[in-house]
PDB file of C-alpha atoms in Angstrom:
ATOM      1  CA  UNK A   1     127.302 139.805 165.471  1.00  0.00           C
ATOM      2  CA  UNK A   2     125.364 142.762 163.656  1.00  0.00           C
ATOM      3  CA  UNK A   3     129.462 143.776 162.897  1.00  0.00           C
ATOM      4  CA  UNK A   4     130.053 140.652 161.431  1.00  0.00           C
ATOM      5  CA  UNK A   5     126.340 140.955 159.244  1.00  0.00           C
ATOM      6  CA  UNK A   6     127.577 144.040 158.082  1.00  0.00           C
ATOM      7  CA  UNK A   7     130.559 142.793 156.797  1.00  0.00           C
ATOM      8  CA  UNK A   8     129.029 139.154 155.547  1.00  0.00           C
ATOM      9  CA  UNK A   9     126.033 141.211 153.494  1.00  0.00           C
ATOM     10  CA  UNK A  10     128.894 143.495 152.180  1.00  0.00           C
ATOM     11  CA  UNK A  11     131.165 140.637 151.270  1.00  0.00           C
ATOM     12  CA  UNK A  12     128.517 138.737 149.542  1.00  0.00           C
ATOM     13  CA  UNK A  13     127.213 141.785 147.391  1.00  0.00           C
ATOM     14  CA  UNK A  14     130.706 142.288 146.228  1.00  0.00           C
ATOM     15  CA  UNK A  15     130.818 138.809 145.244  1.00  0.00           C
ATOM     16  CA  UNK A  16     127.680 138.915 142.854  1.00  0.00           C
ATOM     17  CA  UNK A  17     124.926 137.443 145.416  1.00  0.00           C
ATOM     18  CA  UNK A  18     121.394 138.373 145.063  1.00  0.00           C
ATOM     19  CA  UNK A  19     118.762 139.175 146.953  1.00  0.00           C
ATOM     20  CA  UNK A  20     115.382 140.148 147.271  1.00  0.00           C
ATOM     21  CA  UNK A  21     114.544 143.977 146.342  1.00  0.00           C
ATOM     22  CA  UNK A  22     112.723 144.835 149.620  1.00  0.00           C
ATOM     23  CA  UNK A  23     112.715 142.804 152.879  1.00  0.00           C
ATOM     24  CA  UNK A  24     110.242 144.864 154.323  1.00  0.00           C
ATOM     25  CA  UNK A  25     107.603 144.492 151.676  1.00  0.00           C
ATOM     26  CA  UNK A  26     105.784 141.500 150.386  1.00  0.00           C
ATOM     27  CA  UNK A  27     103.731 138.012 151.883  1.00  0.00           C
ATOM     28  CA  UNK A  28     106.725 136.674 153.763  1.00  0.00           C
ATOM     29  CA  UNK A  29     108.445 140.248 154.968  1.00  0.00           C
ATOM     30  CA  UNK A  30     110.747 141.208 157.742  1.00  0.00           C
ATOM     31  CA  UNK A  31     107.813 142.395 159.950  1.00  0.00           C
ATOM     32  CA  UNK A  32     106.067 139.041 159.767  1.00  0.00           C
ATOM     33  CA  UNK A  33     109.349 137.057 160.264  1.00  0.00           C
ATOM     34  CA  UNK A  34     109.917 138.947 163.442  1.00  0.00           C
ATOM     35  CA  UNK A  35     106.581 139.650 164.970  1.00  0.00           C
ATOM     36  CA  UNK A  36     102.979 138.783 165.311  1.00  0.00           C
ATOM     37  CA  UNK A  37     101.808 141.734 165.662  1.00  0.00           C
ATOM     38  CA  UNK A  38     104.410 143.757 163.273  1.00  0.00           C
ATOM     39  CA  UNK A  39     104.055 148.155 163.701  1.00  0.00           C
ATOM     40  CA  UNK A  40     106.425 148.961 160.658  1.00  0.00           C
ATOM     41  CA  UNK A  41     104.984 152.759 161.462  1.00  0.00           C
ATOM     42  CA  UNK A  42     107.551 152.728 164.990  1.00  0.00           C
ATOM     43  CA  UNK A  43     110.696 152.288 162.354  1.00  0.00           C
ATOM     44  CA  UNK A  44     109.753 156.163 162.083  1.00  0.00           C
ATOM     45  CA  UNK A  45     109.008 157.192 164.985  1.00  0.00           C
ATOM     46  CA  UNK A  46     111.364 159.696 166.711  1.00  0.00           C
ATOM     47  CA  UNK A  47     113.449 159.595 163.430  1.00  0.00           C
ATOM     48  CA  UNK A  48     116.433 162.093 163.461  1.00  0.00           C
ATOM     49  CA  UNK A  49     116.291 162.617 166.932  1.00  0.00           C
ATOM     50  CA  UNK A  50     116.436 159.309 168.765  1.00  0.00           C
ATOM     51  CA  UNK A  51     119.424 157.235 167.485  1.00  0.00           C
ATOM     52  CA  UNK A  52     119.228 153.373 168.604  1.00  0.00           C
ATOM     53  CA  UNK A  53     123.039 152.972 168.136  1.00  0.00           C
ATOM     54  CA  UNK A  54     123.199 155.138 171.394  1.00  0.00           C
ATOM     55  CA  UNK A  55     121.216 152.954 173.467  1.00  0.00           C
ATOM     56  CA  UNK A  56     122.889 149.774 172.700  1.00  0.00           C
ATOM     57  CA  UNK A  57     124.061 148.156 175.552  1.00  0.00           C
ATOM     58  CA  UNK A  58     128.068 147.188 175.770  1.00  0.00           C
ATOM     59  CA  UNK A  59     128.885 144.105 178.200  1.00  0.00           C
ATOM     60  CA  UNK A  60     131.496 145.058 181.214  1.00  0.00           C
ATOM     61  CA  UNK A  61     132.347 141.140 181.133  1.00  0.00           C
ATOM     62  CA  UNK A  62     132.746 138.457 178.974  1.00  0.00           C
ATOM     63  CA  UNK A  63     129.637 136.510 181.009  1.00  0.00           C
ATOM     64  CA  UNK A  64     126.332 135.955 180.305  1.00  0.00           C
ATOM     65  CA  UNK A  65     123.826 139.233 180.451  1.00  0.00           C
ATOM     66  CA  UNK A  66     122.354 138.291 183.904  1.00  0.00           C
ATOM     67  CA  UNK A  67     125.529 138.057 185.792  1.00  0.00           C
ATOM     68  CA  UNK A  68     126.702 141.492 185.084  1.00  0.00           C
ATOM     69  CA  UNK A  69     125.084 143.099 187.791  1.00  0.00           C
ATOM     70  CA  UNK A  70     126.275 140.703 189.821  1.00  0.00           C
ATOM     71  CA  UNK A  71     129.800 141.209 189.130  1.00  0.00           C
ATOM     72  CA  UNK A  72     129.374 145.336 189.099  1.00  0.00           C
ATOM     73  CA  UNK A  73     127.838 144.908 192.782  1.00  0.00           C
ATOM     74  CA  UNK A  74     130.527 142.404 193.948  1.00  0.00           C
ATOM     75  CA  UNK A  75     133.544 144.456 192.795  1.00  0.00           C
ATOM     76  CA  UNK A  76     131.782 147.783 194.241  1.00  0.00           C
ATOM     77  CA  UNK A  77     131.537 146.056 197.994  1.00  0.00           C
ATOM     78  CA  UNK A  78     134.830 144.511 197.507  1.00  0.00           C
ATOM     79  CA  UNK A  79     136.921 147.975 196.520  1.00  0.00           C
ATOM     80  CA  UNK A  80     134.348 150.030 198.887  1.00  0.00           C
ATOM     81  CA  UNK A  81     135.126 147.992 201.668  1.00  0.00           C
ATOM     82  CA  UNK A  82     138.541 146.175 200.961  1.00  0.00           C
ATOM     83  CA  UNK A  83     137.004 142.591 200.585  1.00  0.00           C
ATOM     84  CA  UNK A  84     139.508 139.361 200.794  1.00  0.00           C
ATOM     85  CA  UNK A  85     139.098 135.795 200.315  1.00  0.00           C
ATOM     86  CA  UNK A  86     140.367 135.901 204.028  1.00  0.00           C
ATOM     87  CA  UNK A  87     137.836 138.591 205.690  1.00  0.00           C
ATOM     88  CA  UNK A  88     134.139 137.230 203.742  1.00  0.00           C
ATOM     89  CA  UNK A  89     132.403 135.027 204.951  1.00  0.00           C
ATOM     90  CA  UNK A  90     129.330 134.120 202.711  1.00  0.00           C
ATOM     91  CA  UNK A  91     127.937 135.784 199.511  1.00  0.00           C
ATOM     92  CA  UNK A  92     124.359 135.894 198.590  1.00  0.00           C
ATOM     93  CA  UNK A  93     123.276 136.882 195.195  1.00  0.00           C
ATOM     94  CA  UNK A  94     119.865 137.729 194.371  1.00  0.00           C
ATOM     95  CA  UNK A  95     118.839 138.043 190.998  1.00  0.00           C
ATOM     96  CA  UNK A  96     115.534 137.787 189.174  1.00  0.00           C
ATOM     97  CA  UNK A  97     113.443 134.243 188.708  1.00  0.00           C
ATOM     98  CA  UNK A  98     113.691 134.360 184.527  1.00  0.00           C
ATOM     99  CA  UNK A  99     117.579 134.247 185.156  1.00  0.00           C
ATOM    100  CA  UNK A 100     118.474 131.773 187.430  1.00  0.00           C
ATOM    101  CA  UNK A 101     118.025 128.938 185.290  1.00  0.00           C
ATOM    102  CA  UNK A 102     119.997 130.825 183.083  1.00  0.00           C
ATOM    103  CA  UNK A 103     123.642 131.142 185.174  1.00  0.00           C
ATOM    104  CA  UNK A 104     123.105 129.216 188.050  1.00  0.00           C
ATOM    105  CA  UNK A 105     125.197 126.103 188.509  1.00  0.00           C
ATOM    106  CA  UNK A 106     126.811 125.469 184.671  1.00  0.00           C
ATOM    107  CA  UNK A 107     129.886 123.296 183.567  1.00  0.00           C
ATOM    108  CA  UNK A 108     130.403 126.592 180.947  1.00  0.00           C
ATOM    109  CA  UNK A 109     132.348 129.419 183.115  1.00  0.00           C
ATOM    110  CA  UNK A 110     131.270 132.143 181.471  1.00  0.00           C
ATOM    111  CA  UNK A 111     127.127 131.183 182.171  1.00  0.00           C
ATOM    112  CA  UNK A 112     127.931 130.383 186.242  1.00  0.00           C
ATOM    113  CA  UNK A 113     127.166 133.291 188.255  1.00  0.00           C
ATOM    114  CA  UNK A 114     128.281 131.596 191.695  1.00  0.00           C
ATOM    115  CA  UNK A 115     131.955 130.436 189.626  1.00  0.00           C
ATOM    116  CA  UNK A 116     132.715 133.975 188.357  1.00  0.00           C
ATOM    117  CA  UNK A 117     131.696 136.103 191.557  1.00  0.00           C
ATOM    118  CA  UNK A 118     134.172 133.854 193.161  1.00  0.00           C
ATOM    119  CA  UNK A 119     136.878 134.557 190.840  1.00  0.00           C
ATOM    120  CA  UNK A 120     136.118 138.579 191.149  1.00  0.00           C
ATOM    121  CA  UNK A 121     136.516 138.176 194.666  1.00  0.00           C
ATOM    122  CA  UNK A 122     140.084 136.876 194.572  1.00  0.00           C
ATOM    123  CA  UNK A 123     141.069 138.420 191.577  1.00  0.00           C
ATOM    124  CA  UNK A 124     139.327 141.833 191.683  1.00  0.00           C
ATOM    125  CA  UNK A 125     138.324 141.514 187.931  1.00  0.00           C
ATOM    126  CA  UNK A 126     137.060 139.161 185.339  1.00  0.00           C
ATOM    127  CA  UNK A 127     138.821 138.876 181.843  1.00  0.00           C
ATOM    128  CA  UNK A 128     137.865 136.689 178.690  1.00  0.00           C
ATOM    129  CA  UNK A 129     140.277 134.428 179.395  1.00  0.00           C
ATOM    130  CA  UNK A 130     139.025 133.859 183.115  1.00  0.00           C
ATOM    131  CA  UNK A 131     135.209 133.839 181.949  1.00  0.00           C
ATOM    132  CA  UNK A 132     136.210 131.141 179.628  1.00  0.00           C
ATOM    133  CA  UNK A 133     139.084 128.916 181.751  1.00  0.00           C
ATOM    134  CA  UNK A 134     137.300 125.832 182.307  1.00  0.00           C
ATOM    135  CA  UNK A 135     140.439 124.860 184.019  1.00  0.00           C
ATOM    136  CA  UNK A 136     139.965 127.836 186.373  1.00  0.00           C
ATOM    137  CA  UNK A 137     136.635 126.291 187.984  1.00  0.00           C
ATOM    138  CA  UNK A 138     138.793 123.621 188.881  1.00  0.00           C
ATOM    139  CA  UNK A 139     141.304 125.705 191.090  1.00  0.00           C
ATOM    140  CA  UNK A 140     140.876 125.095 194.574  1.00  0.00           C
ATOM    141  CA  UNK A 141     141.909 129.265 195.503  1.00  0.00           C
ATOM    142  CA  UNK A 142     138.260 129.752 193.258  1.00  0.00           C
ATOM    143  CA  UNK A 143     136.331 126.909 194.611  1.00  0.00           C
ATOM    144  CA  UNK A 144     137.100 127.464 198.037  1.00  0.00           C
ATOM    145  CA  UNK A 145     135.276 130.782 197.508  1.00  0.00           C
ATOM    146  CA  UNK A 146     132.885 129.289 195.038  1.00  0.00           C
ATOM    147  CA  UNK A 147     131.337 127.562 198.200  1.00  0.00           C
ATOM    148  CA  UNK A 148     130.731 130.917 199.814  1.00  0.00           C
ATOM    149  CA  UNK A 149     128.147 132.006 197.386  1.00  0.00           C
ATOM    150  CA  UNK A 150     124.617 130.905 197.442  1.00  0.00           C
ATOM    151  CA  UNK A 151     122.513 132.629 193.926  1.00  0.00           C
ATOM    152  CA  UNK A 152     119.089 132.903 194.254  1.00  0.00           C
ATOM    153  CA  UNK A 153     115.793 133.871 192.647  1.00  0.00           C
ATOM    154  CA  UNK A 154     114.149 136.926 193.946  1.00  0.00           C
ATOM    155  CA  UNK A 155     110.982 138.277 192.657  1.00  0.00           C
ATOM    156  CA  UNK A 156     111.178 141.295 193.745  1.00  0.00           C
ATOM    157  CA  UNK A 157     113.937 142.149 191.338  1.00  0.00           C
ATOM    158  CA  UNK A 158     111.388 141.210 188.230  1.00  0.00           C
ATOM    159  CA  UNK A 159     111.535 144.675 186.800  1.00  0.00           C
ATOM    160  CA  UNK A 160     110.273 145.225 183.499  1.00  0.00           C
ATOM    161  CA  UNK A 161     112.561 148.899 183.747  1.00  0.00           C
ATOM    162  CA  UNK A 162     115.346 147.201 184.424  1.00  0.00           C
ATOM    163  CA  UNK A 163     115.337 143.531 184.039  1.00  0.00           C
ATOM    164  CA  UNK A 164     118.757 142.637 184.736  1.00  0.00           C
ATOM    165  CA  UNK A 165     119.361 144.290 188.238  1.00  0.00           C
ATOM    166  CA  UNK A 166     120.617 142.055 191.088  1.00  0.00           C
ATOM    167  CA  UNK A 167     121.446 142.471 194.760  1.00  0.00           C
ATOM    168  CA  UNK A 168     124.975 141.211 196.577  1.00  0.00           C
ATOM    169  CA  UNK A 169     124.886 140.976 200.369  1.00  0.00           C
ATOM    170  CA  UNK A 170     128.226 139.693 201.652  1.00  0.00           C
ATOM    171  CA  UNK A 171     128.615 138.532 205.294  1.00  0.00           C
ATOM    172  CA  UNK A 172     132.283 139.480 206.427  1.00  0.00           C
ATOM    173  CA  UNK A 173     133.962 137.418 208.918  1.00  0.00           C
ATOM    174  CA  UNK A 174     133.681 139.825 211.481  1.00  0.00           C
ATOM    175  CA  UNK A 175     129.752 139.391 211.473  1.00  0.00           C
ATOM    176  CA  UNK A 176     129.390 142.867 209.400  1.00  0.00           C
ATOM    177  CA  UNK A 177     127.075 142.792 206.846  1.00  0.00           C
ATOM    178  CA  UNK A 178     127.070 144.952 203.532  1.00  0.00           C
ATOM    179  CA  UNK A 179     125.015 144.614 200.867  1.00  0.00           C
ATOM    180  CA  UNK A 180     125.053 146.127 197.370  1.00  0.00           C
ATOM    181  CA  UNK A 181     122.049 146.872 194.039  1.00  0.00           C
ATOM    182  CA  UNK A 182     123.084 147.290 190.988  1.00  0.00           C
ATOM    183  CA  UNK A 183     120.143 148.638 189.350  1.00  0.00           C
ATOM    184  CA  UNK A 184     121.026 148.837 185.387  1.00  0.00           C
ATOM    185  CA  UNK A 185     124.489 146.590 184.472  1.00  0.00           C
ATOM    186  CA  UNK A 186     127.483 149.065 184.041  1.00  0.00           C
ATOM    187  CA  UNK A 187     126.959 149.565 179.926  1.00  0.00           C
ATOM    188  CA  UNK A 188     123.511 149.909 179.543  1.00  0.00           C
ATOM    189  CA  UNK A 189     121.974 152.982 178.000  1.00  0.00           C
ATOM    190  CA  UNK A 190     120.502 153.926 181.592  1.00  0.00           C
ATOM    191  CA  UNK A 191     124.635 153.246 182.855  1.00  0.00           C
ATOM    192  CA  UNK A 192     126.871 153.938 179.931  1.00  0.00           C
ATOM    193  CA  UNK A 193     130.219 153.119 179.851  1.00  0.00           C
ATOM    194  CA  UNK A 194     133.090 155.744 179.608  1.00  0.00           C
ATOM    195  CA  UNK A 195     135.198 155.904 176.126  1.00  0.00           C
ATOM    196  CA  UNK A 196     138.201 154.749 178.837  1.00  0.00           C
ATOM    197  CA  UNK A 197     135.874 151.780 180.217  1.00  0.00           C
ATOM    198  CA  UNK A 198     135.337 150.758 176.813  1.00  0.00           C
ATOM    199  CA  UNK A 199     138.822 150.900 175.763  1.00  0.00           C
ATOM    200  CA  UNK A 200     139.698 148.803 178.251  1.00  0.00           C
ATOM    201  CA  UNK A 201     137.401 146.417 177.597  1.00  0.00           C
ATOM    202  CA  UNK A 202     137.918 145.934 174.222  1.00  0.00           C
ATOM    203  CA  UNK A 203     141.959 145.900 175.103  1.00  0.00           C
ATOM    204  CA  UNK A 204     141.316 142.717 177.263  1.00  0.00           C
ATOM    205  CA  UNK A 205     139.530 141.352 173.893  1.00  0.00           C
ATOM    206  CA  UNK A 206     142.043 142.063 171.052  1.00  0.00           C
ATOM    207  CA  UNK A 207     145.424 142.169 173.402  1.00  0.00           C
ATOM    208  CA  UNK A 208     145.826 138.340 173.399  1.00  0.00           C
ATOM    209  CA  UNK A 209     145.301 138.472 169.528  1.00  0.00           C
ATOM    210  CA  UNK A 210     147.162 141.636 167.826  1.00  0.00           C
ATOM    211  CA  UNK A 211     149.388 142.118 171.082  1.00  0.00           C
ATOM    212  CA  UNK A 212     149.242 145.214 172.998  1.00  0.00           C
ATOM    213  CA  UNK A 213     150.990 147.878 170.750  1.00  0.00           C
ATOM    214  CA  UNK A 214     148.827 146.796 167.902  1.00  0.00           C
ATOM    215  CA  UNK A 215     145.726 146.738 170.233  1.00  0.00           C
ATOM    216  CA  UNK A 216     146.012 149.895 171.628  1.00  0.00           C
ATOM    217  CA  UNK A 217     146.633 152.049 168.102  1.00  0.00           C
ATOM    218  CA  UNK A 218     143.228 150.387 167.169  1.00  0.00           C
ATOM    219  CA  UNK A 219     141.709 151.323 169.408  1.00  0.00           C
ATOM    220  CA  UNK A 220     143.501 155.038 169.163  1.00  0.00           C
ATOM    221  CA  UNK A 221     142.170 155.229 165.582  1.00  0.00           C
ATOM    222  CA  UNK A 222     138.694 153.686 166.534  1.00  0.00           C
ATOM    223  CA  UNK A 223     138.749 156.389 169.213  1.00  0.00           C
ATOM    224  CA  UNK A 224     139.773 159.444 166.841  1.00  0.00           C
ATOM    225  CA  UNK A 225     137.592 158.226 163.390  1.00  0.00           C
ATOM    226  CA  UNK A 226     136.735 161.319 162.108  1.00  0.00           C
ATOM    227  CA  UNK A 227     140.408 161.415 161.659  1.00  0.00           C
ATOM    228  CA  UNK A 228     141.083 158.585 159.882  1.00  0.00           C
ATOM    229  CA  UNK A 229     141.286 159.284 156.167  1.00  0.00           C
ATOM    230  CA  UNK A 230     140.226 155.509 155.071  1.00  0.00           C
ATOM    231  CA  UNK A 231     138.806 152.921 156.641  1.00  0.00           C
ATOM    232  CA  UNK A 232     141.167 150.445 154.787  1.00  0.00           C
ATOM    233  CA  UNK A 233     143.764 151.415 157.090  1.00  0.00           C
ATOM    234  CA  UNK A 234     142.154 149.997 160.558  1.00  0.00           C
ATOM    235  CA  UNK A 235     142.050 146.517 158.367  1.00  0.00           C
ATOM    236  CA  UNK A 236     146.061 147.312 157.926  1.00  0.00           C
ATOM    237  CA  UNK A 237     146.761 147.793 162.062  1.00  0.00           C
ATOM    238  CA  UNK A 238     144.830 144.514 162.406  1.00  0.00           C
ATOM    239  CA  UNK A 239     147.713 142.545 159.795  1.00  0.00           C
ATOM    240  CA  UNK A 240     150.288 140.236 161.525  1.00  0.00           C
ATOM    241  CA  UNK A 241     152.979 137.607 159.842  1.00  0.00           C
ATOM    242  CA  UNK A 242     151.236 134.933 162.282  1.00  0.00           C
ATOM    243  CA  UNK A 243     148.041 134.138 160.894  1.00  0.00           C
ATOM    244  CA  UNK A 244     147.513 131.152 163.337  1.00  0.00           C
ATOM    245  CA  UNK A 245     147.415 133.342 166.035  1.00  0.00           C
ATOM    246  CA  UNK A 246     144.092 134.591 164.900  1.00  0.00           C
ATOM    247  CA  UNK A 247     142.491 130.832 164.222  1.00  0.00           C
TER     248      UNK A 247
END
C-alpha cells in the first residue's frame, strides 16, 4: 500500500494535481487526523540513526497478521519432527484473546487460522494461491485435518512486546506430545527475514504474473539496486504482450 501511495502521489503531481503546502501544519493537520494526543517532536527523535524502513515488518504468508506465528510454529514441529497427516493426532493453537475473533472460523481462507494450519500440515507450505483457494477449504485431504485443530484464546500470550506470538502443541498418534512458541512472526524487526526468504516470497507473489524468468531478474535487479543505472528499467522487466494476465 505505502508502494502504491508513492506511486499514486507521484502520478497525480505529474498530472497537475494540487495540494495543500504543508500537511503537518495548520487547524486540520496530519497530527490531529491521526492522533489525540499528537507528539510531532518524536518525528525527530533518533533522526539519522534509527531508520523505520528497517523495522518494517515483511509477512512470511499471504494470511492475516495473527496467524503467522501460527504457521512458523506448525512448520517448525512438522520439519523438526517429520509430521504427517497420518502420524498427528490433534493440533491446538493458542494465540492471544484480541485475535481470535480475528482468524478463527472464516468463510475467507486467508483470515482462518484452523483452515491454513491444516493445509501447512499436508502441504508443508502456504502460497498465495492456497491462502486464497476458497475451493481448497472444500477439499476433503484439508478438512480432514482441518478437524484436528482446535484455536484458542490464551491470555497469557497478551504481550504488549510481542503481540502476535502464539503457541502450537500437536498430539502425535503415538501419544507424544510436542509443542512449539513462536515468539515474534518470522519477518518482524525482532525476526527478520533473510534477502533469500524474501526472495522467495516475493517469487511466490509475482511468478504466477510475469512467469518465472521474468520474476526472478526482478527480483535480481531489486536485489543488486545500487547497480541499476535507472529505475525505468525495473518498469521494462515487468512488460509482457499479455496484458490480461495482469487484470
Amino acid at each position: 500500500m505505502g508502494a502504491r501511495n508513492g506511486v499514486m502521489a507521484a502520478t497525480m503531481v505529474q498530472a497537475g494535481l494540487t495540494g495543500v503546502s504543508d500537511v503537518l501544519d495548520g487547524t486540520h493537520n496530519l497530527f490531529i487526523a491521526l492522533s489525540t494526543d499528537p507528539k510531532p517532536e518524536e518525528m525527530l527523535a533518533g533522526l539519522g540513526s534509527r531508520f523505520y524502513v528497517t523495522e518494517t515488518a515483511i509477512k512470511t504468508f499471504s494470511v492475516g497478521y495473527p496467524i503467522q506465528s501460527p504457521l512458523d510454529a506448525l512448520l517448525s514441529l512438522r520439519k523438526e519432527y517429520k509430521l504427517t497427516p497420518d502420524n498427528v493426532g490433534s493440533i491446538l493453537v493458542k494465540i492471544p484473546t484480541d485475535a481470535i475473533g480475528i482468524v478463527g472460523e472464516s468463510a475467507m481462507p486467508d483470515v482462518n487460522c484452523q483452515h491454513l494450519v491444516a493445509v501447512a500440515l499436508v502441504k508443508g507450505a502456504v502460497s498465495f494461491v492456497d491462502s486464497h483457494d476458497v475451493k481448497l477449504m472444500h477439499d476433503p485431504k484439508i478438512m480432514e485435518q482441518r478437524a484436528k485443530v482446535t484455536v484458542m484464546a490464551d491470555k497469557a500470550l497478551m504481550d504488549p512486546a510481542a503481540p502476535r506470538g502464539a503457541v502450537v502443541e500437536v498430539t502425535m498418534t503415538d501419544g507424544k506430545k510436542v509443542d512449539h512458541f513462536t515468539k515474534y512472526p518470522p519477518g518482524t524487526k525482532e525476526n527478520p527475514l533473510s534477502t533469500e526468504a524474501v526472495s522467495a516470497k516475493v517469487r511466490d507473489l509475482m511468478a504466477p504474473v510475469l512467469g518465472a524468468d521474468k520474476a526472478n531478474k526482478l527480483i535480481d535487479q531489486i536485489n543488486n539496486l545500487e547497480k541499476v543505472a535507472s529505475v525505468r528499467s525495473l518498469g521494462a522487466v515487468c512488460l509482457r504482450s499479455d496484458l490480461k494476465a495482469l487484470r
